Coordinates of N, CA and C in Angstrom, one line a residue:
Chain A
G8 N 0.8 -1.2 0.0 CA 0.0 0.0 0.0 C 0.8 1.2 0.0
Q9 N 0.2 2.4 0.0 CA 0.9 3.6 0.0 C 0.7 4.3 1.3
N10 N 1.8 5.0 1.8 CA 1.7 5.8 3.0 C 1.2 7.2 2.7
I11 N 0.0 7.6 3.1 CA -0.5 8.9 2.8 C -0.9 9.5 4.2
D12 N -0.3 10.6 4.5 CA -0.5 11.2 5.8 C -1.1 12.6 5.6
Q13 N -2.1 12.9 6.4 CA -2.7 14.2 6.4 C -3.3 14.4 7.8
P14 N -3.4 15.7 8.3 CA -3.8 15.9 9.6 C -5.3 15.5 9.8
T15 N -5.6 15.1 11.0 CA -6.9 14.6 11.3 C -8.0 15.7 11.3
E16 N -7.7 16.8 11.9 CA -8.7 17.8 12.1 C -8.0 19.2 11.9
M17 N -8.8 20.2 11.4 CA -8.4 21.6 11.4 C -9.6 22.4 11.6
T18 N -9.4 23.5 12.3 CA -10.5 24.5 12.6 C -10.1 25.9 12.1
A19 N -11.0 26.6 11.5 CA -10.7 27.9 11.0 C -11.9 28.8 11.1
T20 N -11.7 30.1 10.9 CA -12.8 31.0 11.0 C -13.4 31.4 9.6
E21 N -14.6 31.6 9.5 CA -15.2 32.0 8.3 C -14.5 33.2 7.7
G22 N -14.2 33.1 6.4 CA -13.4 34.2 5.7 C -11.9 34.0 5.7
A23 N -11.4 33.1 6.5 CA -10.0 32.9 6.7 C -9.5 31.9 5.6
I24 N -8.2 31.6 5.7 CA -7.6 30.6 4.8 C -7.1 29.4 5.6
V25 N -7.3 28.3 5.0 CA -6.7 27.1 5.6 C -5.9 26.2 4.6
Q26 N -4.8 25.7 5.1 CA -4.0 24.9 4.2 C -3.9 23.5 4.8
I27 N -4.3 22.5 4.0 CA -4.3 21.1 4.4 C -3.1 20.4 3.7
N28 N -2.2 19.9 4.5 CA -1.0 19.3 3.9 C -1.2 17.8 3.8
C29 N -0.6 17.2 2.8 CA -0.6 15.8 2.5 C 0.8 15.3 2.1
T30 N 1.3 14.4 2.8 CA 2.6 13.8 2.4 C 2.4 12.3 2.0
Y31 N 3.1 11.8 1.1 CA 2.9 10.5 0.6 C 4.3 9.8 0.3
Q32 N 4.3 8.5 0.4 CA 5.4 7.7 0.0 C 4.9 6.7 -1.0
T33 N 5.4 6.7 -2.2 CA 4.8 5.7 -3.2 C 5.9 5.5 -4.3
S34 N 5.7 4.4 -4.9 CA 6.5 4.1 -6.1 C 5.5 4.1 -7.3
G35 N 6.0 4.7 -8.4 CA 5.1 4.7 -9.6 C 4.0 5.8 -9.4
F36 N 4.4 7.0 -9.0 CA 3.4 8.1 -8.8 C 2.9 8.5 -10.1
N37 N 1.5 8.6 -10.2 CA 0.9 9.0 -11.4 C -0.3 10.0 -11.2
G38 N -0.1 10.9 -10.2 CA -1.1 11.9 -10.0 C -1.6 12.0 -8.6
L39 N -2.1 13.1 -8.2 CA -2.6 13.3 -6.8 C -3.9 14.1 -7.0
F40 N -4.9 13.6 -6.3 CA -6.3 14.1 -6.3 C -6.7 14.6 -4.9
W41 N -7.5 15.6 -4.9 CA -8.2 16.0 -3.6 C -9.7 15.9 -3.8
Y42 N -10.3 15.3 -2.8 CA -11.8 15.2 -2.8 C -12.3 15.8 -1.6
Q43 N -13.6 16.3 -1.7 CA -14.3 16.9 -0.6 C -15.4 15.9 -0.2
Q44 N -15.6 15.7 1.0 CA -16.7 14.7 1.4 C -17.5 15.3 2.6
H45 N -18.7 15.7 2.4 CA -19.6 16.2 3.5 C -20.1 15.0 4.2
A46 N -20.4 15.1 5.5 CA -20.8 14.0 6.3 C -22.0 13.3 5.7
G47 N -21.9 12.0 5.6 CA -23.0 11.2 5.0 C -23.2 11.3 3.5
E48 N -22.2 11.9 2.9 CA -22.3 12.1 1.4 C -21.1 11.4 0.7
A49 N -21.2 11.3 -0.6 CA -20.2 10.8 -1.4 C -19.1 11.8 -1.6
P50 N -17.8 11.4 -1.8 CA -16.7 12.3 -2.1 C -17.0 13.0 -3.4
T51 N -16.6 14.2 -3.5 CA -16.7 14.9 -4.8 C -15.3 15.5 -5.2
F52 N -15.0 15.4 -6.5 CA -13.7 15.8 -7.0 C -13.5 17.3 -6.8
L53 N -12.2 17.7 -6.3 CA -11.8 19.1 -6.2 C -10.7 19.4 -7.2
S54 N -9.7 18.6 -7.2 CA -8.5 19.0 -7.9 C -7.6 17.8 -8.3
Y55 N -6.8 18.0 -9.3 CA -5.9 17.0 -9.8 C -4.5 17.6 -10.1
N56 N -3.4 17.1 -9.6 CA -2.1 17.5 -9.9 C -1.3 16.3 -10.4
V57 N -0.6 16.5 -11.5 CA 0.4 15.4 -11.9 C 1.8 16.0 -12.1
L58 N 1.9 17.3 -12.4 CA 3.1 18.0 -12.5 C 3.3 18.9 -11.3
D59 N 4.6 19.3 -11.0 CA 4.9 20.2 -9.9 C 4.2 21.5 -10.1
G60 N 3.8 22.1 -9.0 CA 3.3 23.5 -9.1 C 1.9 23.6 -8.5
L61 N 1.3 24.8 -8.8 CA 0.1 25.2 -8.2 C -1.0 25.2 -9.2
E62 N -2.1 24.5 -8.9 CA -3.3 24.6 -9.7 C -4.4 25.4 -9.0
E63 N -4.9 26.4 -9.6 CA -5.9 27.3 -8.9 C -7.2 27.1 -9.6
K64 N -8.2 27.0 -8.7 CA -9.6 26.8 -9.2 C -10.5 27.5 -8.3
G65 N -10.8 28.8 -8.5 CA -11.6 29.6 -7.7 C -11.0 29.8 -6.3
R66 N -11.8 29.4 -5.3 CA -11.3 29.6 -3.9 C -10.4 28.5 -3.5
F67 N -10.3 27.4 -4.3 CA -9.5 26.3 -3.9 C -8.2 26.2 -4.8
S68 N -7.1 25.9 -4.2 CA -5.9 25.7 -5.0 C -5.2 24.5 -4.5
S69 N -4.5 23.8 -5.3 CA -3.7 22.6 -4.9 C -2.3 22.7 -5.4
F70 N -1.4 22.3 -4.6 CA 0.0 22.4 -4.9 C 0.6 21.0 -4.8
L71 N 1.6 20.7 -5.7 CA 2.3 19.4 -5.7 C 3.8 19.6 -5.8
S72 N 4.6 18.9 -5.0 CA 6.0 18.7 -5.2 C 6.3 17.2 -5.2
R73 N 6.6 16.7 -6.4 CA 6.8 15.3 -6.5 C 8.1 14.9 -5.8
S74 N 9.1 15.7 -5.9 CA 10.4 15.3 -5.3 C 10.3 15.2 -3.7
K75 N 9.4 16.0 -3.2 CA 9.2 16.0 -1.7 C 8.1 15.1 -1.3
G76 N 7.3 14.5 -2.2 CA 6.2 13.7 -1.9 C 5.2 14.5 -1.1
Y77 N 4.8 15.7 -1.5 CA 4.1 16.6 -0.7 C 3.1 17.4 -1.6
S78 N 1.9 17.5 -1.0 CA 0.9 18.3 -1.7 C 0.1 19.1 -0.6
Y79 N -0.5 20.2 -1.0 CA -1.4 20.9 -0.1 C -2.6 21.4 -0.8
L80 N -3.7 21.5 -0.1 CA -4.9 22.0 -0.6 C -5.2 23.3 0.2
L81 N -5.3 24.4 -0.5 CA -5.5 25.7 0.1 C -7.0 26.2 -0.1
L82 N -7.6 26.4 0.9 CA -9.0 26.9 0.9 C -9.1 28.4 1.3
K83 N -9.5 29.3 0.4 CA -9.5 30.7 0.7 C -10.9 31.1 1.0
E84 N -11.0 32.3 1.6 CA -12.3 32.9 1.9 C -13.3 31.8 2.4
L85 N -12.9 31.2 3.5 CA -13.7 30.1 4.0 C -15.2 30.4 4.2
Q86 N -16.0 29.5 3.8 CA -17.5 29.6 4.1 C -17.9 28.5 4.9
M87 N -19.1 28.6 5.6 CA -19.6 27.6 6.5 C -19.7 26.3 5.7
K88 N -20.2 26.4 4.5 CA -20.4 25.2 3.7 C -19.1 24.4 3.4
D89 N -18.0 25.0 3.6 CA -16.7 24.3 3.4 C -16.4 23.3 4.5
S90 N -17.2 23.3 5.6 CA -17.0 22.4 6.7 C -17.2 21.0 6.1
A91 N -16.2 20.2 6.1 CA -16.3 18.8 5.4 C -15.0 18.1 5.7
S92 N -14.9 16.9 5.2 CA -13.7 16.1 5.2 C -13.0 16.3 3.9
Y93 N -11.7 16.5 3.9 CA -10.9 16.6 2.6 C -10.0 15.5 2.5
L94 N -10.1 14.7 1.4 CA -9.4 13.5 1.2 C -8.3 13.7 0.2
C95 N -7.1 13.3 0.5 CA -5.9 13.3 -0.4 C -5.8 11.9 -1.0
A96 N -5.7 11.8 -2.3 CA -5.6 10.5 -2.9 C -4.4 10.5 -3.9
V97 N -3.6 9.4 -3.8 CA -2.5 9.3 -4.8 C -2.8 8.2 -5.8
R98 N -2.6 8.5 -7.0 CA -2.7 7.4 -8.1 C -1.3 6.9 -8.5
T99 N -1.3 5.6 -8.6 CA 0.0 5.0 -9.1 C -0.1 4.6 -10.5
N100 N 1.0 4.0 -11.1 CA 1.0 3.7 -12.5 C 0.0 2.6 -12.9
D101 N -0.5 1.9 -11.9 CA -1.5 0.9 -12.2 C -2.9 1.5 -12.2
Y102 N -2.9 2.8 -12.1 CA -4.1 3.6 -12.1 C -5.1 3.4 -10.9
K103 N -4.5 2.8 -9.8 CA -5.3 2.7 -8.6 C -5.1 3.9 -7.8
L104 N -6.2 4.3 -7.1 CA -6.2 5.4 -6.1 C -6.1 4.9 -4.7
S105 N -5.1 5.5 -4.0 CA -5.0 5.2 -2.5 C -5.4 6.5 -1.8
F106 N -6.2 6.4 -0.8 CA -6.7 7.6 -0.1 C -6.1 7.7 1.3
G107 N -5.9 8.9 1.7 CA -5.5 9.2 3.1 C -6.8 9.1 3.9
A108 N -6.6 9.2 5.2 CA -7.8 9.0 6.1 C -8.7 10.3 6.1
G109 N -8.2 11.4 5.6 CA -9.1 12.6 5.5 C -8.8 13.6 6.6
T110 N -9.0 14.8 6.3 CA -8.9 15.9 7.2 C -10.2 16.6 7.4
T111 N -10.7 16.6 8.6 CA -12.0 17.2 8.9 C -11.8 18.7 9.2
V112 N -12.3 19.5 8.3 CA -12.2 21.0 8.5 C -13.5 21.5 9.1
T113 N -13.4 22.2 10.2 CA -14.6 22.9 10.8 C -14.4 24.4 10.6
V114 N -15.4 25.0 10.1 CA -15.4 26.4 9.9 C -16.3 27.1 10.9
R115 N -15.8 28.0 11.7 CA -16.6 28.6 12.8 C -17.0 30.0 12.3
A116 N -18.1 30.5 12.8 CA -18.6 31.8 12.4 C -17.7 32.9 13.1
Chain B
G16 N -27.8 7.2 -16.4 CA -28.4 8.2 -15.4 C -27.5 9.4 -15.2
A17 N -28.0 10.3 -14.4 CA -27.3 11.6 -14.2 C -26.0 11.4 -13.4
G18 N -26.1 10.4 -12.5 CA -24.9 10.2 -11.6 C -24.8 8.7 -11.3
V19 N -23.9 8.4 -10.4 CA -23.7 7.0 -10.0 C -24.8 6.7 -8.9
S20 N -25.5 5.6 -9.1 CA -26.5 5.3 -8.1 C -26.1 4.0 -7.4
Q21 N -26.5 3.8 -6.1 CA -26.2 2.6 -5.4 C -27.4 2.2 -4.6
T22 N -27.7 0.9 -4.6 CA -28.8 0.4 -3.8 C -28.4 -0.9 -3.1
P23 N -28.9 -1.1 -1.9 CA -29.7 -0.2 -1.1 C -28.9 0.9 -0.5
S24 N -29.5 1.9 0.1 CA -28.7 3.0 0.7 C -28.2 2.5 2.1
N25 N -29.1 1.7 2.7 CA -28.8 1.1 4.0 C -29.1 -0.3 4.1
K26 N -28.3 -1.1 4.7 CA -28.6 -2.5 4.8 C -28.1 -3.0 6.2
V27 N -29.0 -3.6 7.0 CA -28.7 -4.1 8.2 C -28.9 -5.6 8.1
T28 N -27.9 -6.4 8.5 CA -28.0 -7.8 8.4 C -27.4 -8.5 9.6
E29 N -27.7 -9.8 9.7 CA -27.1 -10.5 10.8 C -25.8 -11.2 10.4
K30 N -25.0 -11.4 11.3 CA -23.7 -12.2 11.1 C -24.0 -13.5 10.4
G31 N -23.2 -13.8 9.4 CA -23.4 -15.1 8.7 C -24.3 -15.0 7.5
K32 N -25.0 -13.9 7.3 CA -25.9 -13.8 6.1 C -25.1 -13.4 4.9
Y33 N -25.9 -13.4 3.8 CA -25.4 -13.0 2.4 C -25.9 -11.6 2.1
V34 N -25.1 -10.8 1.6 CA -25.6 -9.5 1.1 C -25.1 -9.2 -0.3
E35 N -26.0 -8.4 -1.0 CA -25.6 -8.0 -2.4 C -25.8 -6.5 -2.5
L36 N -24.8 -5.9 -2.9 CA -24.8 -4.4 -3.1 C -24.7 -4.1 -4.6
R37 N -25.5 -3.1 -5.0 CA -25.6 -2.8 -6.4 C -25.1 -1.4 -6.8
C38 N -24.4 -1.3 -7.9 CA -23.9 0.0 -8.4 C -24.3 0.2 -9.8
D39 N -24.9 1.3 -10.1 CA -25.3 1.7 -11.5 C -24.4 2.9 -11.9
P40 N -23.4 2.7 -12.7 CA -22.5 3.8 -13.0 C -23.1 4.9 -14.0
I41 N -22.4 5.9 -14.2 CA -22.8 6.9 -15.1 C -22.8 6.3 -16.5
S42 N -23.8 6.6 -17.3 CA -23.9 6.0 -18.6 C -22.7 6.4 -19.5
G43 N -22.1 5.3 -20.1 CA -20.9 5.6 -20.9 C -19.6 5.4 -20.2
H44 N -19.6 5.4 -18.9 CA -18.3 5.2 -18.2 C -18.0 3.7 -18.2
T45 N -16.7 3.4 -18.7 CA -16.3 2.0 -18.8 C -15.6 1.5 -17.6
A46 N -15.1 2.4 -16.8 CA -14.4 2.0 -15.6 C -15.3 2.1 -14.4
L47 N -15.2 1.1 -13.5 CA -16.1 1.1 -12.3 C -15.2 0.6 -11.1
Y48 N -15.4 1.3 -10.0 CA -14.5 1.0 -8.8 C -15.4 0.7 -7.6
W49 N -14.9 -0.1 -6.7 CA -15.6 -0.3 -5.4 C -14.6 0.0 -4.3
Y50 N -15.0 0.8 -3.3 CA -14.2 1.1 -2.2 C -15.0 0.8 -0.9
R51 N -14.3 0.7 0.2 CA -15.0 0.6 1.5 C -14.4 1.7 2.4
Q52 N -15.3 2.3 3.2 CA -14.9 3.3 4.1 C -15.5 3.0 5.5
S53 N -14.6 2.6 6.4 CA -14.9 2.3 7.8 C -14.9 3.6 8.5
L54 N -15.5 3.7 9.7 CA -15.6 4.9 10.5 C -14.2 5.4 10.8
G55 N -14.0 6.6 10.4 CA -12.7 7.3 10.8 C -11.5 6.8 9.9
Q56 N -11.8 6.0 8.9 CA -10.7 5.5 8.1 C -10.8 6.1 6.7
G57 N -9.7 6.0 6.0 CA -9.7 6.4 4.6 C -10.4 5.4 3.7
L58 N -10.7 5.8 2.5 CA -11.3 4.8 1.5 C -10.3 3.7 1.2
E59 N -10.8 2.5 1.3 CA -10.0 1.3 1.0 C -10.4 0.8 -0.3
F60 N -9.5 0.7 -1.3 CA -9.8 0.2 -2.6 C -10.1 -1.3 -2.6
L61 N -11.1 -1.7 -3.2 CA -11.5 -3.1 -3.2 C -11.2 -3.8 -4.6
I62 N -11.8 -3.2 -5.6 CA -11.7 -3.8 -6.9 C -12.1 -2.8 -8.0
Y63 N -11.6 -3.0 -9.2 CA -12.1 -2.1 -10.3 C -12.4 -3.0 -11.5
F64 N -13.3 -2.5 -12.3 CA -13.6 -3.1 -13.6 C -13.3 -2.1 -14.8
Q65 N -12.7 -2.7 -15.8 CA -12.7 -2.0 -17.1 C -13.5 -2.8 -18.0
G66 N -14.7 -2.2 -18.4 CA -15.7 -3.0 -19.0 C -16.2 -4.1 -18.1
N67 N -16.3 -5.3 -18.5 CA -16.7 -6.4 -17.6 C -15.6 -7.1 -16.9
S68 N -14.4 -6.7 -17.2 CA -13.2 -7.4 -16.7 C -12.7 -6.8 -15.4
A69 N -12.3 -7.6 -14.5 CA -11.7 -7.2 -13.2 C -10.3 -7.7 -13.2
P70 N -9.3 -6.9 -13.7 CA -7.9 -7.5 -13.8 C -7.2 -7.7 -12.5
D71 N -7.7 -7.0 -11.4 CA -6.9 -7.1 -10.2 C -7.9 -7.3 -9.0
K72 N -8.0 -8.4 -8.4 CA -8.9 -8.7 -7.3 C -8.2 -8.7 -6.0
S73 N -7.0 -8.2 -6.0 CA -6.2 -8.4 -4.7 C -6.6 -7.5 -3.6
G74 N -7.4 -6.5 -3.9 CA -7.9 -5.6 -2.9 C -9.1 -6.1 -2.1
L75 N -9.7 -7.2 -2.6 CA -10.9 -7.8 -1.9 C -10.4 -8.4 -0.5
P76 N -11.0 -8.0 0.6 CA -10.5 -8.4 1.9 C -10.4 -9.9 2.1
S77 N -11.3 -10.7 1.6 CA -11.3 -12.1 1.8 C -12.0 -12.8 0.7
D78 N -12.0 -14.1 0.7 CA -12.7 -14.9 -0.4 C -14.2 -14.8 -0.1
R79 N -14.7 -14.2 0.9 CA -16.1 -14.0 1.1 C -16.7 -12.9 0.2
F80 N -15.8 -12.1 -0.3 CA -16.1 -11.0 -1.1 C -16.0 -11.4 -2.6
S81 N -16.9 -11.0 -3.4 CA -16.8 -11.1 -4.8 C -17.6 -10.0 -5.5
A82 N -17.2 -9.8 -6.8 CA -17.9 -8.7 -7.5 C -18.0 -9.1 -9.0
E83 N -19.0 -8.7 -9.6 CA -19.1 -8.9 -11.1 C -19.8 -7.7 -11.7
R84 N -19.6 -7.6 -13.0 CA -20.2 -6.6 -13.8 C -20.6 -7.2 -15.1
T85 N -21.8 -6.9 -15.5 CA -22.4 -7.4 -16.7 C -22.8 -6.3 -17.7
G86 N -22.6 -6.6 -19.0 CA -23.1 -5.6 -19.9 C -22.3 -4.3 -19.9
G87 N -21.2 -4.3 -19.2 CA -20.4 -3.1 -19.1 C -21.1 -2.0 -18.3
S88 N -22.1 -2.3 -17.5 CA -22.8 -1.3 -16.8 C -22.9 -1.7 -15.3
V89 N -24.0 -2.2 -14.9 CA -24.3 -2.5 -13.5 C -23.3 -3.5 -12.9
S90 N -22.9 -3.2 -11.7 CA -22.0 -4.1 -10.9 C -22.6 -4.4 -9.6
T91 N -22.4 -5.7 -9.2 CA -22.8 -6.1 -7.9 C -21.6 -6.6 -7.1
L92 N -21.6 -6.2 -5.8 CA -20.6 -6.6 -4.8 C -21.3 -7.5 -3.9
T93 N -20.8 -8.7 -3.7 CA -21.5 -9.7 -2.8 C -20.6 -10.1 -1.7
I94 N -21.2 -10.2 -0.5 CA -20.4 -10.6 0.7 C -21.2 -11.8 1.2
Q95 N -20.5 -13.0 1.3 CA -21.0 -14.2 1.9 C -20.6 -14.3 3.4
R96 N -21.5 -14.9 4.2 CA -21.1 -15.2 5.6 C -20.6 -13.9 6.2
T97 N -21.4 -12.9 6.2 CA -21.0 -11.6 6.7 C -20.5 -11.6 8.1
Q98 N -19.5 -10.8 8.4 CA -18.9 -10.7 9.7 C -19.1 -9.2 10.2
Q99 N -19.0 -9.0 11.5 CA -19.2 -7.7 12.0 C -18.2 -6.7 11.5
E100 N -17.0 -7.2 11.2 CA -15.9 -6.3 10.7 C -16.2 -5.8 9.2
D101 N -17.2 -6.4 8.6 CA -17.6 -6.0 7.3 C -18.5 -4.7 7.3
S102 N -18.9 -4.3 8.5 CA -19.7 -3.1 8.6 C -18.9 -1.9 8.2
A103 N -19.4 -1.2 7.2 CA -18.8 0.0 6.6 C -19.7 0.6 5.6
V104 N -19.2 1.7 5.0 CA -19.9 2.3 3.9 C -19.2 1.8 2.6
Y105 N -19.9 1.2 1.7 CA -19.4 0.7 0.5 C -19.7 1.7 -0.6
L106 N -18.6 2.3 -1.2 CA -18.8 3.3 -2.2 C -18.4 2.7 -3.6
C107 N -19.2 3.1 -4.5 CA -18.9 2.8 -5.9 C -18.6 4.1 -6.7
A108 N -17.7 4.0 -7.6 CA -17.3 5.2 -8.4 C -17.2 4.7 -9.9
S109 N -17.3 5.7 -10.8 CA -17.1 5.3 -12.2 C -16.3 6.5 -12.8
S110 N -15.6 6.1 -13.9 CA -14.9 7.1 -14.7 C -15.0 6.7 -16.1
I111 N -14.6 7.7 -17.0 CA -14.8 7.5 -18.4 C -14.1 6.2 -18.9
S112 N -12.8 6.1 -18.4 CA -12.0 4.9 -18.7 C -11.0 4.7 -17.7
W113 N -10.3 3.6 -17.7 CA -9.4 3.2 -16.7 C -8.0 3.9 -16.9
G114 N -7.5 4.0 -18.1 CA -6.2 4.4 -18.3 C -6.0 5.8 -18.7
S115 N -7.0 6.6 -18.7 CA -6.9 8.0 -19.2 C -6.1 8.8 -18.2
S116 N -5.4 9.8 -18.6 CA -4.5 10.6 -17.7 C -5.3 11.3 -16.7
Y117 N -6.5 11.8 -17.0 CA -7.2 12.6 -16.1 C -8.1 11.7 -15.1
N118 N -8.9 11.0 -15.7 CA -9.6 9.9 -15.0 C -10.3 10.3 -13.7
E119 N -11.0 11.4 -13.7 CA -11.8 11.8 -12.6 C -12.8 10.7 -12.2
Q120 N -12.9 10.3 -11.0 CA -13.9 9.3 -10.5 C -15.1 10.1 -9.9
F121 N -16.2 9.6 -10.3 CA -17.5 10.2 -9.8 C -18.1 9.1 -8.8
F122 N -18.3 9.5 -7.6 CA -18.8 8.6 -6.6 C -20.3 8.5 -6.4
G123 N -20.8 7.4 -6.1 CA -22.2 7.2 -5.7 C -22.3 7.6 -4.2
P124 N -23.6 7.5 -3.8 CA -23.9 7.9 -2.4 C -23.5 6.9 -1.4
G125 N -23.2 5.7 -1.8 CA -22.7 4.6 -0.9 C -23.9 3.8 -0.3
T126 N -23.5 2.6 0.1 CA -24.4 1.7 0.9 C -23.8 1.5 2.3
R127 N -24.6 1.9 3.3 CA -24.1 1.7 4.6 C -24.5 0.3 5.1
L128 N -23.6 -0.5 5.3 CA -23.8 -1.9 5.7 C -23.5 -2.1 7.2
T129 N -24.5 -2.6 7.9 CA -24.3 -2.9 9.4 C -24.6 -4.3 9.6
V130 N -23.6 -5.0 10.1 CA -23.7 -6.4 10.4 C -23.8 -6.6 12.0
L131 N -24.9 -7.1 12.4 CA -25.2 -7.2 13.8 C -24.5 -8.5 14.4

């Protein structure tokens, strides 16, 4: 399996910025995905990185450094609806996805 | 359909029973995936299908688990002689194809299985 680590929980205030880090150890890296999962719901796709650098998508950005085995998801201008679990997933050359345990983000008013 | 659908949404069964979980992928998606999510755990990959073929079954937890897909569409995951440790949410996802570089997976709402 793959070692994928991300913090268990984070709390932030509405309007603030939160950065969720993800580190991984894998052979045959073939892309990194971030998913959002609200309680009791299915995960939904947020971002995909396969090359080093920053991918920006509205209030959400994702960064990848393949040499460091490191990614982060940046959530800006936090809204209450952003309270959810954020899953980091690494794809390997066999096109399998391995997920981290997820980071629960709580946004306070 | 518009999205991935799964039935039933909830299933409560007794230890030792047989259960069958169904996944209906997005129309036209050739790749289909099954995952398991236990409380507080990450998604655990179980099996994938490209068309009707499942090239790698190594993710299935035991020989009590099996899956099939017919007609390149609906898939069923079956668990025989259920155990309490099988209790989890079983998620199905589909994507346009298996080997494409982008390969975004779309998830269904899941089946919550509780084994008493």
